[in-house]
XYZ file of C-alpha atoms in Angstrom:
778
model
C -17.324 -35.784 -4.101
C -20.620 -35.792 -2.168
C -23.586 -34.253 -3.882
C -25.080 -31.084 -2.482
C -21.885 -29.756 -1.073
C -22.239 -26.342 0.633
C -20.629 -23.222 -0.737
C -16.952 -23.261 0.094
C -16.846 -27.066 0.173
C -14.748 -28.781 -2.560
C -17.886 -29.878 -4.456
C -18.842 -26.249 -4.823
C -15.248 -25.050 -5.272
C -14.901 -26.918 -8.554
C -17.969 -25.379 -10.040
C -17.270 -22.906 -12.793
C -17.047 -19.264 -11.705
C -18.269 -16.518 -13.975
C -16.781 -13.072 -14.221
C -17.930 -10.045 -16.245
C -16.853 -6.473 -16.574
C -19.236 -3.594 -16.994
C -17.695 -1.195 -19.530
C -14.615 -0.262 -21.440
C -12.914 -1.469 -24.588
C -9.255 -1.551 -25.363
C -7.385 1.507 -24.121
C -9.864 2.046 -21.296
C -9.583 1.046 -17.654
C -12.930 -0.500 -16.622
C -13.321 -1.762 -13.026
C -11.616 -5.064 -12.446
C -13.816 -8.106 -12.897
C -12.699 -9.434 -9.537
C -12.571 -5.995 -7.819
C -15.917 -5.985 -5.978
C -15.285 -9.412 -4.405
C -11.735 -8.472 -3.354
C -12.542 -5.130 -1.849
C -15.553 -6.542 -0.009
C -13.620 -9.477 1.423
C -15.785 -11.987 -0.385
C -13.114 -13.222 -2.830
C -12.135 -16.804 -2.010
C -8.404 -17.369 -1.761
C -7.204 -20.966 -1.163
C -7.012 -20.676 2.630
C -10.513 -19.051 2.683
C -12.106 -22.041 0.881
C -11.081 -24.875 3.189
C -14.234 -26.798 4.087
C -15.213 -27.340 7.695
C -14.877 -31.148 7.481
C -11.441 -31.154 5.993
C -8.666 -33.233 7.323
C -5.439 -31.344 7.803
C -2.064 -32.225 6.241
C 1.291 -31.236 7.580
C 4.468 -31.861 5.569
C 7.530 -32.568 7.621
C 10.713 -30.912 6.359
C 13.939 -32.902 6.738
C 15.672 -29.960 8.374
C 18.918 -31.351 6.903
C 20.800 -29.366 4.254
C 22.828 -32.449 3.427
C 22.506 -35.810 5.099
C 21.834 -39.509 4.292
C 18.806 -41.120 5.877
C 19.862 -44.194 7.856
C 16.723 -45.052 9.818
C 13.113 -43.974 9.504
C 10.103 -45.229 11.432
C 6.841 -43.396 10.800
C 4.915 -45.775 13.093
C 5.010 -43.588 16.139
C 3.580 -40.682 14.159
C 0.797 -42.965 12.765
C -0.156 -43.852 16.345
C -0.322 -40.268 17.547
C -3.637 -38.775 18.637
C -5.893 -37.665 15.793
C -3.648 -39.036 13.029
C -5.552 -40.584 10.098
C -2.566 -41.514 7.877
C 1.092 -40.836 7.241
C 2.523 -40.949 3.799
C 6.150 -41.097 2.607
C 8.361 -42.143 -0.253
C 6.852 -45.673 -0.438
C 3.445 -44.120 -1.250
C 4.568 -42.206 -4.396
C 4.385 -44.302 -7.631
C 7.004 -42.059 -9.227
C 9.015 -40.331 -6.492
C 10.333 -37.498 -8.701
C 9.312 -34.156 -10.035
C 10.695 -30.931 -11.590
C 9.385 -28.279 -13.959
C 12.237 -28.640 -16.491
C 14.307 -31.505 -15.056
C 13.247 -34.485 -12.909
C 15.880 -34.203 -10.189
C 13.909 -33.853 -6.975
C 12.170 -36.582 -4.902
C 8.626 -35.927 -3.731
C 9.741 -37.447 -0.385
C 13.093 -38.347 1.019
C 12.903 -41.929 2.352
C 14.343 -45.387 2.450
C 11.732 -46.936 0.197
C 12.911 -46.458 -3.378
C 10.857 -48.456 -5.847
C 13.246 -47.982 -8.772
C 10.809 -46.014 -10.907
C 13.011 -42.944 -10.689
C 16.765 -42.575 -11.122
C 16.809 -39.921 -8.311
C 18.027 -41.554 -5.144
C 15.598 -40.526 -2.362
C 17.609 -41.449 0.718
C 19.514 -38.131 0.735
C 18.308 -34.801 1.886
C 19.924 -32.045 -0.175
C 18.014 -29.129 1.211
C 16.623 -28.196 4.639
C 13.083 -28.054 3.144
C 13.133 -31.463 1.466
C 9.946 -33.360 2.338
C 10.183 -36.319 4.663
C 6.618 -37.272 5.337
C 3.003 -36.042 5.072
C 0.896 -36.403 8.130
C -2.906 -36.382 7.812
C -4.849 -35.606 11.058
C -8.105 -34.246 12.268
C -6.363 -30.955 13.074
C -3.237 -29.128 12.097
C -2.073 -29.106 15.738
C -2.355 -32.864 15.961
C -0.525 -33.271 12.698
C 2.290 -31.052 13.900
C 2.533 -32.882 17.206
C 2.733 -36.201 15.417
C 5.802 -35.030 13.421
C 7.779 -34.847 16.604
C 7.185 -38.532 17.197
C 8.904 -39.686 14.043
C 11.860 -41.982 14.780
C 14.726 -40.963 12.523
C 18.476 -41.184 12.150
C 20.670 -39.179 9.792
C 24.248 -39.444 8.657
C 25.572 -35.894 8.180
C 27.172 -35.190 4.820
C 29.496 -32.271 3.944
C 27.342 -29.208 3.267
C 28.056 -27.499 -0.074
C 27.017 -24.101 1.141
C 27.634 -21.786 -1.792
C 29.335 -21.299 -5.204
C 32.819 -21.221 -3.715
C 32.220 -24.509 -1.888
C 30.576 -26.111 -4.914
C 33.290 -25.162 -7.384
C 36.309 -25.860 -5.167
C 38.726 -28.685 -5.835
C 37.407 -31.982 -4.521
C 33.968 -30.479 -3.671
C 31.408 -32.983 -2.461
C 28.784 -33.669 -5.148
C 25.206 -32.554 -4.391
C 23.916 -34.937 -7.077
C 26.356 -37.841 -7.251
C 24.046 -40.156 -9.169
C 23.747 -38.587 -12.616
C 27.269 -39.303 -13.935
C 28.314 -35.644 -13.775
C 31.587 -35.285 -11.928
C 30.996 -31.694 -10.940
C 28.341 -29.608 -9.227
C 28.470 -27.410 -12.334
C 25.796 -29.258 -14.344
C 24.881 -27.049 -17.356
C 26.585 -24.310 -19.285
C 26.047 -22.020 -22.295
C 28.600 -20.416 -24.543
C 28.663 -17.573 -27.087
C 31.513 -16.566 -29.339
C 31.083 -13.684 -31.729
C 33.708 -11.827 -33.804
C 37.245 -11.419 -32.735
C 37.497 -10.620 -29.043
C 41.244 -9.837 -29.033
C 40.928 -7.452 -31.863
C 38.005 -5.797 -30.081
C 40.007 -5.138 -27.015
C 42.936 -3.853 -29.096
C 40.547 -1.310 -30.602
C 39.320 -0.174 -27.140
C 40.323 3.212 -25.757
C 39.102 2.168 -22.275
C 38.506 -1.237 -20.690
C 36.530 -1.800 -17.453
C 36.517 -5.012 -15.536
C 34.600 -6.005 -12.382
C 33.023 -8.949 -10.593
C 29.405 -8.544 -9.531
C 27.500 -10.367 -6.822
C 23.711 -10.629 -7.079
C 21.672 -11.725 -4.035
C 18.613 -13.747 -3.246
C 15.163 -12.310 -3.244
C 12.086 -13.711 -1.496
C 8.830 -13.476 -3.485
C 6.892 -12.248 -0.441
C 3.553 -12.755 -2.042
C 0.558 -11.863 0.112
C -0.857 -15.309 0.876
C 1.404 -18.220 1.795
C 0.839 -21.569 0.161
C -2.518 -23.212 0.868
C -4.842 -25.589 -0.851
C -7.452 -28.328 -0.732
C -7.638 -31.695 -2.461
C -10.386 -34.389 -2.863
C -11.501 -37.133 -5.080
C -14.790 -36.436 -6.816
C -17.615 -38.911 -7.656
C -16.073 -39.978 -10.952
C -12.680 -40.673 -9.434
C -10.918 -37.487 -10.533
C -8.294 -36.237 -8.159
C -9.071 -32.482 -7.682
C -6.662 -29.858 -6.371
C -7.637 -26.292 -5.625
C -4.578 -24.087 -5.021
C -2.809 -20.942 -6.155
C -0.425 -21.368 -9.092
C 0.773 -19.942 -12.337
C 0.143 -22.727 -14.832
C -2.742 -25.074 -14.028
C -2.046 -27.567 -16.851
C 1.594 -27.896 -15.903
C 0.613 -28.470 -12.296
C -1.722 -31.179 -13.495
C 1.083 -32.788 -15.597
C 3.493 -32.999 -12.699
C 0.829 -34.403 -10.379
C -0.131 -36.987 -12.921
C 3.541 -37.956 -13.483
C 4.187 -38.467 -9.773
C 0.979 -40.338 -9.128
C 1.380 -42.340 -12.375
C -2.182 -41.426 -13.496
C -3.543 -40.207 -16.818
C -3.826 -36.382 -16.881
C -7.538 -36.629 -17.391
C -7.714 -38.164 -13.861
C -6.405 -34.939 -12.398
C -8.110 -31.558 -12.237
C -6.454 -28.336 -11.017
C -8.303 -25.175 -10.348
C -7.110 -21.769 -9.152
C -9.385 -19.613 -7.016
C -8.275 -16.037 -6.203
C -4.450 -15.892 -6.127
C -2.636 -13.748 -3.545
C 0.363 -12.869 -5.743
C 3.041 -15.026 -7.326
C 5.925 -13.197 -9.125
C 7.337 -16.601 -10.228
C 7.104 -18.027 -6.706
C 4.177 -20.318 -7.668
C 5.582 -21.567 -10.923
C 7.187 -24.633 -9.388
C 5.563 -27.250 -7.143
C 4.900 -26.618 -3.515
C 1.809 -28.418 -2.111
C 0.258 -29.612 -5.427
C 1.715 -33.140 -5.622
C 1.482 -33.932 -1.880
C -2.078 -32.720 -1.682
C -3.121 -34.772 -4.619
C -1.319 -37.794 -3.168
C -3.050 -37.445 0.119
C -6.600 -37.369 -1.418
C -5.741 -40.211 -3.771
C -4.401 -42.537 -1.092
C -7.135 -41.726 1.391
C -9.801 -42.485 -1.258
C -8.116 -45.866 -1.822
C -8.705 -46.497 1.891
C -12.341 -45.490 1.636
C -11.900 -42.160 3.392
C -14.078 -39.632 1.519
C -12.984 -36.327 3.102
C -11.181 -33.330 1.616
C -7.588 -32.631 2.696
C -6.343 -29.123 3.457
C -2.904 -27.616 3.845
C -1.670 -24.160 4.768
C 1.885 -23.036 5.353
C 2.946 -20.406 7.842
C 4.908 -17.476 6.554
C 8.141 -18.991 7.846
C 7.344 -22.355 6.223
C 6.703 -20.521 2.988
C 9.947 -18.567 3.024
C 11.960 -21.763 3.848
C 9.980 -24.032 1.583
C 9.944 -22.352 -1.780
C 12.563 -21.173 -4.218
C 14.116 -17.693 -4.491
C 15.530 -15.307 -7.065
C 18.938 -16.737 -7.878
C 21.952 -15.434 -6.223
C 25.031 -15.532 -8.374
C 28.382 -14.071 -9.518
C 29.139 -12.343 -12.787
C 32.649 -11.342 -14.021
C 32.629 -8.866 -16.903
C 35.228 -7.125 -18.966
C 34.094 -4.567 -21.579
C 35.926 -2.203 -23.883
C 34.868 0.898 -25.867
C 36.673 3.209 -28.354
C 37.068 6.962 -27.818
C 33.631 7.604 -29.416
C 31.969 5.315 -26.975
C 31.362 2.480 -29.356
C 31.604 -0.863 -27.549
C 34.312 -2.919 -29.228
C 34.392 -5.986 -27.007
C 32.381 -7.624 -24.242
C 33.493 -10.601 -22.228
C 31.613 -12.215 -19.318
C 31.385 -15.343 -17.300
C 28.510 -15.986 -14.845
C 27.583 -18.568 -12.289
C 24.091 -19.052 -10.886
C 23.586 -20.830 -7.568
C 20.834 -23.326 -8.481
C 20.605 -24.548 -4.921
C 19.770 -28.225 -4.208
C 17.541 -28.792 -7.271
C 17.206 -27.452 -10.731
C 13.611 -26.045 -10.614
C 13.895 -23.585 -13.610
C 17.612 -22.799 -13.132
C 18.687 -24.107 -16.586
C 16.046 -21.841 -18.216
C 16.916 -18.816 -16.046
C 20.518 -19.424 -17.152
C 19.389 -19.029 -20.742
C 17.827 -15.628 -20.087
C 20.867 -14.556 -18.082
C 23.175 -15.698 -20.900
C 21.232 -13.685 -23.485
C 20.985 -10.710 -21.139
C 24.758 -10.562 -20.736
C 24.965 -9.027 -24.185
C 22.734 -6.196 -23.022
C 20.552 -4.045 -25.293
C 23.545 -3.329 -27.467
C 25.153 -4.181 -30.790
C 28.262 -6.150 -29.856
C 30.612 -6.984 -32.767
C 32.960 -9.006 -30.580
C 31.822 -10.983 -27.566
C 32.681 -14.059 -25.481
C 30.097 -15.141 -22.833
C 29.990 -18.197 -20.655
C 27.216 -18.951 -18.240
C 26.868 -21.856 -15.749
C 24.436 -23.287 -13.232
C 25.768 -24.935 -10.153
C 24.170 -27.282 -7.548
C 24.671 -26.397 -3.865
C 22.833 -27.439 -0.706
C 21.319 -23.993 -0.376
C 17.800 -22.851 -1.044
C 16.865 -23.597 -4.684
C 16.760 -20.689 -7.123
C 13.898 -20.511 -9.564
C 11.480 -18.285 -11.403
C 11.167 -14.739 -10.164
C 9.960 -11.659 -12.045
C 12.646 -10.935 -14.604
C 13.895 -14.589 -14.786
C 17.657 -13.911 -14.950
C 17.419 -10.594 -16.758
C 17.799 -8.425 -13.603
C 21.013 -10.239 -12.701
C 22.376 -9.782 -16.253
C 21.360 -6.129 -16.386
C 23.097 -5.343 -13.093
C 26.421 -6.349 -14.570
C 25.883 -5.049 -18.098
C 24.505 -1.680 -17.223
C 27.088 -1.118 -14.565
C 29.696 -1.865 -17.178
C 28.213 0.596 -19.660
C 27.960 3.319 -17.015
C 31.546 2.754 -15.976
C 32.639 2.986 -19.639
C 30.888 6.249 -19.958
C 32.532 7.567 -16.772
C 35.972 6.435 -17.994
C 35.370 8.244 -21.328
C 33.884 11.326 -19.744
C 30.729 10.653 -21.690
C 27.060 11.130 -20.882
C 25.490 7.787 -19.881
C 22.598 8.358 -22.260
C 24.858 9.254 -25.173
C 26.852 6.018 -24.842
C 23.602 4.176 -25.169
C 22.575 6.188 -28.179
C 25.750 5.049 -29.856
C 25.343 1.370 -29.095
C 21.726 0.471 -28.600
C 20.039 -2.267 -30.599
C 17.830 -0.955 -33.468
C 15.473 -2.446 -35.993
C 17.434 -4.989 -37.978
C 20.343 -5.081 -35.566
C 22.152 -8.408 -35.148
C 21.499 -9.892 -31.716
C 23.962 -11.453 -29.363
C 22.749 -14.738 -30.891
C 24.153 -13.638 -34.307
C 20.716 -13.542 -35.936
C 18.714 -10.322 -36.534
C 16.474 -9.067 -33.691
C 12.694 -9.759 -34.214
C 10.879 -6.847 -35.850
C 9.608 -4.162 -33.597
C 12.801 -3.082 -31.793
C 12.013 0.156 -29.908
C 15.008 0.514 -27.602
C 16.109 3.842 -29.080
C 12.659 5.380 -28.654
C 12.367 4.144 -25.111
C 15.803 5.596 -24.193
C 14.798 8.951 -25.684
C 11.459 9.014 -23.947
C 13.066 8.353 -20.613
C 15.804 10.917 -21.169
C 13.231 13.538 -22.139
C 11.123 12.895 -19.057
C 14.295 13.126 -16.897
C 14.966 16.597 -18.193
C 11.549 17.767 -17.073
C 10.773 18.968 -13.512
C 9.689 16.301 -11.041
C 5.976 15.843 -10.411
C 4.472 17.948 -7.547
C 4.134 14.869 -5.361
C 7.871 14.665 -5.002
C 8.024 17.106 -2.130
C 11.366 17.848 -0.413
C 13.467 16.094 -3.029
C 16.070 18.778 -2.687
C 17.089 17.081 0.597
C 16.934 20.254 2.619
C 14.234 19.075 4.974
C 14.156 16.194 7.457
C 15.978 13.227 5.993
C 16.252 10.264 8.374
C 14.627 6.962 9.045
C 14.381 8.198 12.631
C 12.500 11.362 13.348
C 14.724 12.183 16.256
C 17.913 12.085 14.226
C 17.856 14.575 11.407
C 20.676 14.435 8.892
C 23.482 17.031 8.759
C 22.699 19.000 5.645
C 26.342 18.911 4.698
C 26.268 15.105 4.762
C 23.625 14.824 2.052
C 24.779 13.953 -1.396
C 22.594 13.874 -4.542
C 23.015 11.601 -7.593
C 21.404 10.567 -10.836
C 21.640 7.236 -12.633
C 20.378 5.715 -15.851
C 19.959 2.181 -17.141
C 17.984 0.352 -19.789
C 17.166 -3.255 -20.725
C 15.177 -5.541 -22.869
C 13.671 -8.972 -22.221
C 11.940 -11.798 -24.016
C 8.135 -11.948 -24.156
C 7.236 -15.674 -24.105
C 9.231 -18.795 -23.597
C 12.749 -18.965 -25.070
C 15.279 -21.202 -26.736
C 12.981 -23.802 -28.202
C 10.800 -24.404 -25.196
C 7.280 -25.369 -26.448
C 4.949 -22.388 -26.554
C 1.196 -22.391 -26.992
C -1.989 -20.905 -25.623
C -5.629 -21.966 -26.057
C -8.925 -20.155 -25.779
C -12.582 -21.012 -26.311
C -15.271 -18.428 -27.162
C -18.988 -19.198 -27.242
C -21.299 -16.650 -28.925
C -24.974 -16.540 -27.899
C -28.067 -15.183 -29.662
C -31.261 -16.097 -31.393
C -31.237 -17.814 -34.809
C -32.508 -14.674 -36.408
C -29.878 -12.407 -34.790
C -27.310 -10.954 -37.193
C -24.898 -10.316 -34.428
C -24.351 -12.128 -31.066
C -26.031 -10.781 -27.971
C -23.533 -12.292 -25.573
C -20.216 -14.121 -25.351
C -18.441 -16.325 -22.985
C -14.678 -16.849 -22.813
C -12.984 -19.955 -21.260
C -9.297 -19.510 -20.581
C -6.878 -21.190 -18.162
C -4.560 -18.170 -17.884
C -3.846 -17.385 -14.200
C -4.666 -13.971 -12.782
C -2.115 -13.656 -10.033
C -3.291 -10.154 -9.102
C -2.229 -8.321 -12.245
C -5.738 -8.062 -13.666
C -5.279 -10.588 -16.408
C -8.837 -11.793 -16.407
C -10.240 -8.314 -16.851
C -7.848 -7.723 -19.718
C -8.910 -11.072 -21.275
C -12.559 -9.958 -21.135
C -11.655 -6.620 -22.728
C -9.847 -8.355 -25.591
C -12.715 -10.805 -26.050
C -15.184 -7.984 -26.252
C -13.050 -6.205 -28.842
C -12.480 -9.371 -30.840
C -16.168 -10.390 -30.959
C -17.800 -7.000 -31.119
C -20.034 -7.900 -28.121
C -21.001 -5.292 -25.591
C -18.321 -5.602 -22.842
C -21.107 -5.824 -20.253
C -22.279 -9.062 -21.882
C -18.995 -10.897 -22.000
C -18.440 -13.492 -19.313
C -15.399 -15.571 -18.395
C -14.608 -18.959 -16.990
C -10.988 -19.045 -15.857
C -8.009 -21.178 -14.541
C -9.512 -24.640 -14.448
C -8.050 -27.597 -16.343
C -11.592 -29.048 -16.404
C -13.036 -26.198 -18.510
C -10.164 -24.753 -20.592
C -7.341 -25.813 -22.830
C -3.678 -25.196 -21.904
C -2.841 -21.490 -21.605
C 0.764 -21.822 -20.704
C 2.224 -20.064 -17.636
C 1.500 -16.648 -16.284
C 5.201 -15.776 -16.595
C 7.748 -14.560 -19.141
C 5.677 -11.370 -19.617
C 3.652 -13.556 -22.009
C 0.116 -13.838 -20.662
C -1.531 -10.867 -22.369
C 0.487 -11.352 -25.546
C -0.330 -15.112 -25.789
C -3.846 -14.979 -24.481
C -4.762 -12.077 -26.755
C -3.562 -13.966 -29.794
C -5.530 -17.083 -28.672
C -8.585 -14.976 -28.024
C -8.371 -13.372 -31.528
C -8.181 -16.891 -33.030
C -11.053 -18.242 -30.931
C -13.186 -15.240 -31.884
C -12.510 -15.847 -35.551
C -13.496 -19.460 -35.207
C -16.687 -18.579 -33.305
C -17.657 -16.029 -35.961
C -17.297 -18.679 -38.653
C -19.634 -20.956 -36.725
C -22.028 -18.016 -36.202
C -22.175 -17.301 -39.931
C -22.873 -20.970 -40.568
C -25.968 -20.694 -38.288
C -24.721 -22.359 -35.125
C -26.451 -21.095 -31.939
C -24.563 -21.126 -29.728
C -21.461 -20.644 -31.914
C -18.352 -22.227 -30.504
C -14.769 -21.318 -31.442
C -11.679 -22.985 -30.053
C -8.154 -21.895 -31.038
C -4.668 -22.931 -30.088
C -2.212 -20.188 -30.840
C 1.445 -21.020 -31.419
C 3.958 -18.195 -32.060
C 6.905 -18.364 -34.432
C 9.322 -21.083 -33.311
C 12.454 -20.420 -31.315
C 15.631 -22.550 -31.203
C 18.308 -23.573 -28.837
C 21.679 -21.914 -29.338
C 24.580 -23.568 -31.044
C 26.680 -24.968 -28.185
C 29.927 -23.559 -29.601
C 28.989 -20.166 -31.097
C 25.752 -19.295 -29.376
C 24.024 -18.768 -32.706
C 20.234 -19.274 -32.908
C 16.771 -17.714 -32.764
C 16.133 -17.468 -29.005
C 12.914 -15.414 -28.914
C 10.085 -14.197 -31.116
C 9.654 -10.760 -29.560
C 10.885 -8.513 -26.697
C 9.828 -5.739 -24.358
C 11.917 -2.622 -23.825
C 12.492 -0.425 -20.751
C 14.664 2.496 -19.538
C 14.844 4.009 -16.066
C 16.200 7.166 -14.585
C 16.813 7.372 -10.790
C 17.547 10.336 -8.569
C 18.593 9.713 -4.916
C 19.913 11.332 -1.818
C 22.462 9.549 0.379
C 23.465 10.477 3.864
C 27.168 9.794 4.004
C 27.148 9.768 7.794
C 24.780 6.858 8.024
C 24.734 5.285 4.567
C 20.955 5.687 4.354
C 19.569 6.157 0.805
C 16.358 7.770 -0.172
C 15.110 7.375 -3.768
C 13.674 10.737 -4.621
C 12.515 10.118 -8.184
C 12.127 7.183 -10.600
C 11.202 7.515 -14.221
C 10.303 4.251 -15.867
C 9.761 4.360 -19.578
C 8.186 1.201 -21.071
C 7.062 0.352 -24.554
C 3.842 -1.692 -24.012
C 2.882 -1.891 -27.731
C -0.737 -1.247 -26.910
C -2.123 -0.520 -23.431
C -5.054 -2.924 -23.197
C -5.925 -1.477 -19.800
C -3.843 1.677 -19.018
C -4.460 1.648 -15.323
C -3.140 -1.942 -15.136
C -0.046 -0.940 -17.140
C 0.820 1.866 -14.704
C 0.084 -0.459 -11.796
C 2.545 -3.050 -13.189
C 5.256 -0.438 -13.681
C 4.830 0.983 -10.177
C 4.641 -2.424 -8.581
C 7.766 -3.571 -10.461
C 9.714 -0.499 -9.284
C 8.604 -1.080 -5.657
C 9.575 -4.748 -5.849
C 12.951 -3.940 -7.365
C 13.418 -1.191 -4.756
C 13.181 -3.677 -1.959
C 15.576 -6.095 -3.599
C 18.172 -3.307 -4.160
C 17.895 -1.426 -0.818
C 16.625 -3.542 2.033
C 15.846 -7.220 1.335
C 18.858 -9.118 2.684
C 18.112 -12.887 2.762
C 20.999 -14.503 4.571
C 22.086 -18.113 4.298
C 24.743 -20.039 6.202
C 25.730 -23.697 5.814
C 22.597 -24.313 3.727
C 20.131 -22.791 6.185
C 18.200 -19.510 5.826
C 18.896 -17.348 8.871
C 16.094 -14.857 8.603
C 12.914 -16.498 7.183
C 10.485 -13.945 8.611
C 9.446 -10.417 7.752
C 10.734 -9.019 11.023
C 14.247 -9.509 9.785
C 13.794 -9.820 6.064
C 12.720 -6.218 5.372
C 10.395 -5.671 2.440
C 9.650 -2.017 1.903
C 6.571 -0.436 3.411
C 4.637 2.537 2.095
C 7.107 4.936 3.689
C 10.133 3.149 2.147
C 9.351 3.201 -1.561
C 10.538 5.997 -3.951
C 9.150 9.420 -3.203
C 7.863 9.582 -6.822
C 7.560 7.030 -9.600
C 6.665 8.463 -13.003
C 5.444 5.983 -15.644
C 6.185 6.920 -19.255
C 4.088 4.584 -21.394
C 4.903 4.215 -25.068
C 2.506 2.423 -27.399
C 4.696 1.386 -30.333
C 2.916 -1.633 -31.762
C 4.521 -5.053 -31.644
C 4.129 -6.528 -35.183
C 3.071 -9.893 -33.749
C 1.163 -8.755 -30.696
C -2.611 -8.862 -30.314
C -3.883 -5.435 -31.119
C -0.196 -4.468 -31.163
C 0.324 -5.224 -27.431
C 3.625 -6.493 -26.084
C 4.316 -7.993 -22.656
C 5.712 -5.611 -20.050
C 5.059 -6.987 -16.542
C 8.666 -7.839 -15.766
C 10.409 -4.930 -17.451
C 10.264 -2.449 -14.609
C 12.307 -4.653 -12.258
C 15.167 -5.219 -14.673
C 17.285 -1.992 -14.874
C 16.489 -0.620 -11.429
C 19.536 -1.899 -9.532
C 22.159 -0.597 -11.933
C 20.360 2.765 -12.184
C 20.415 3.073 -8.375
C 24.075 2.034 -8.113
C 24.938 4.559 -10.855
C 23.113 7.297 -8.958
C 24.998 6.386 -5.780
C 28.289 6.542 -7.732
C 27.282 9.919 -9.154
C 26.592 11.185 -5.629
C 29.702 9.810 -3.882
C 32.189 8.622 -6.533
C 31.969 5.062 -5.136
C 30.780 2.141 -7.208
C 29.202 -0.767 -5.429
C 29.365 -4.043 -7.260
C 26.925 -5.866 -5.032
C 23.720 -5.178 -3.160
C 21.355 -4.760 -1.226
C 22.468 -1.244 -0.483
C 21.555 -1.373 3.227
C 22.808 1.570 5.300
C 25.564 -0.384 7.028
C 26.873 -1.832 3.736
C 26.823 1.593 2.033
C 28.463 3.282 4.980
C 31.148 0.606 5.020
C 31.847 1.002 1.290
C 32.082 4.776 1.642
C 34.396 4.454 4.652
C 36.681 2.048 2.765
C 36.823 4.470 -0.153
C 37.381 7.458 2.115
C 34.198 9.033 0.908
C 32.396 9.626 4.225
C 35.118 11.092 6.283
């Protein structure tokens, strides 16, 4: 890139950013390292850092859920006013990508160079990419898209699971030799299922439907790319795993990874929605191909909110059938389940989400006899992918509803049935092998139950339902129509990658001081871990200060840049603090060795790898799926207006074992944020799809909760029961609060009305209809 670039231009954007925090070791909550810049408006998010001389890129969606391309002429677009270049399938050296499976073309087109087995002449999703238009302005690029000469042959749309699994269903991916849209499965067989059901006093059976959820992060996708002076293709964007982004870009462009540099500025939220590719590859392609033509200008892209909702993956929708039995004492004797996830048009991380769903279908319980089958299925709908919880919320909805229904059938307290069955230290897991050390599910259940028995916090005004209760101030509820209910659910989830997926995390620490100094006077941490808003970088600095003994005010950080840091792994799987902390401890130890040997500065680099995990046996499900877990329990109190179906969540208690609270304020923020996000999924967020098209890709009709819609009170109960393998005892917890919320709310609704709902969201019209059908609101 040109020398002397002004601040905000790409040349400046790639420079290393330093961050420090002013005070506070472990267990304290110092100000966020990025706080001043964010509250002052000076923080640079990707869309804020687009340079003034940038060309604008616009990616053209196919707008075809399922169709074969018969004719494509990009010439009219190339000749449109202001257009600099148009790129398509012929311009991609390897026209394929995918985080865990190369099954998606970068562009749909007629030019297939044979380097990928993925046929690129078929659009399988309405947001497949057709072409990338580069112009002087975004308006000119958009206008040029309308000039593309194109002809499609419509193909039968495989709209949902029923269509995909039906006899003679058209294949979404007909090229890979699989004769079905069901493309991967997992199986667990444990004990004697028939004997388990014979021993059961009660058996409950149900089919559960789980819906989509949109990530709704604050800033839609945006980024800038350029080629610097040494020929490196640079991409500045928001993501969750900079090194994985680099790897997928390098694969598609057929370049060595050291020719690609990915850097994250401030990130406006993620929740799993930035784990897969969006603009990364096409931005890099644009800069690379323009440079080949001698065009030395940065390229910028920015999606609208509607383009973002249509163009990136969602929480998986799916279906779970479950049949569970328990004896008269509440001991679970048999558990049977079969689940199907709608992967949508491409895999993304669906096969890995299936793994978490599969393990989660055993619940946080000792199960002597179990049979579980889990499947992922291609359709022409929006792809499913990573979303906070990663399959665990879907599993918990079915499992926890089953356990609550067993308790009801036995006339047993919902907490008591969990006391009888919960996993404990040394318990055999659903994968046959013992649970990793540090199981704290019993303590978490007891802590939540204890808090639920205490009075609500003073902020929970009017939770008796006697005052005004209505979404409309002019329509107060009839007092006699209000019903109160309480529900309970618990869950556990892996911390870190599962089932043999490679796991690692690197950190570099540099200690500064004079040759005569006995102790360092300053330290610098380089780490690629992404801070997607959760405060990770501040926590990294706190752990680095603790590990080195350096005054926290004199610890600086360089973050989220493949050019300055080793591979951190993803900011996902509740792993970042756990993995980063262990890598920081190792780097600090290496730096201290160099310091004692007289190095000034003293440099320590460390690559942490946790205990290995394994894939499950394909017949029995036996294996070592994870190296540690997080544990959560939630109690929910609600009021429902049976005249309207409107639900108000009066009180939520979320008990989480965090091992060690590195930053207590961040821990509570994660719990409260998780509850709010789960609340929207359960009560109001209804993303609708028909014939492979999203019907409401905007916030006017996809209703995320506002400040007046979230629970009246959320009480965080934080346990610090050290994880034996965690850094300073910490265990991951960021996802835990979303997992048991749906079944706890559904249990509270059943407690209030006697009606169980086996699907959600619990919008007023759906609740009212269910109550009507059950004769509970007449």
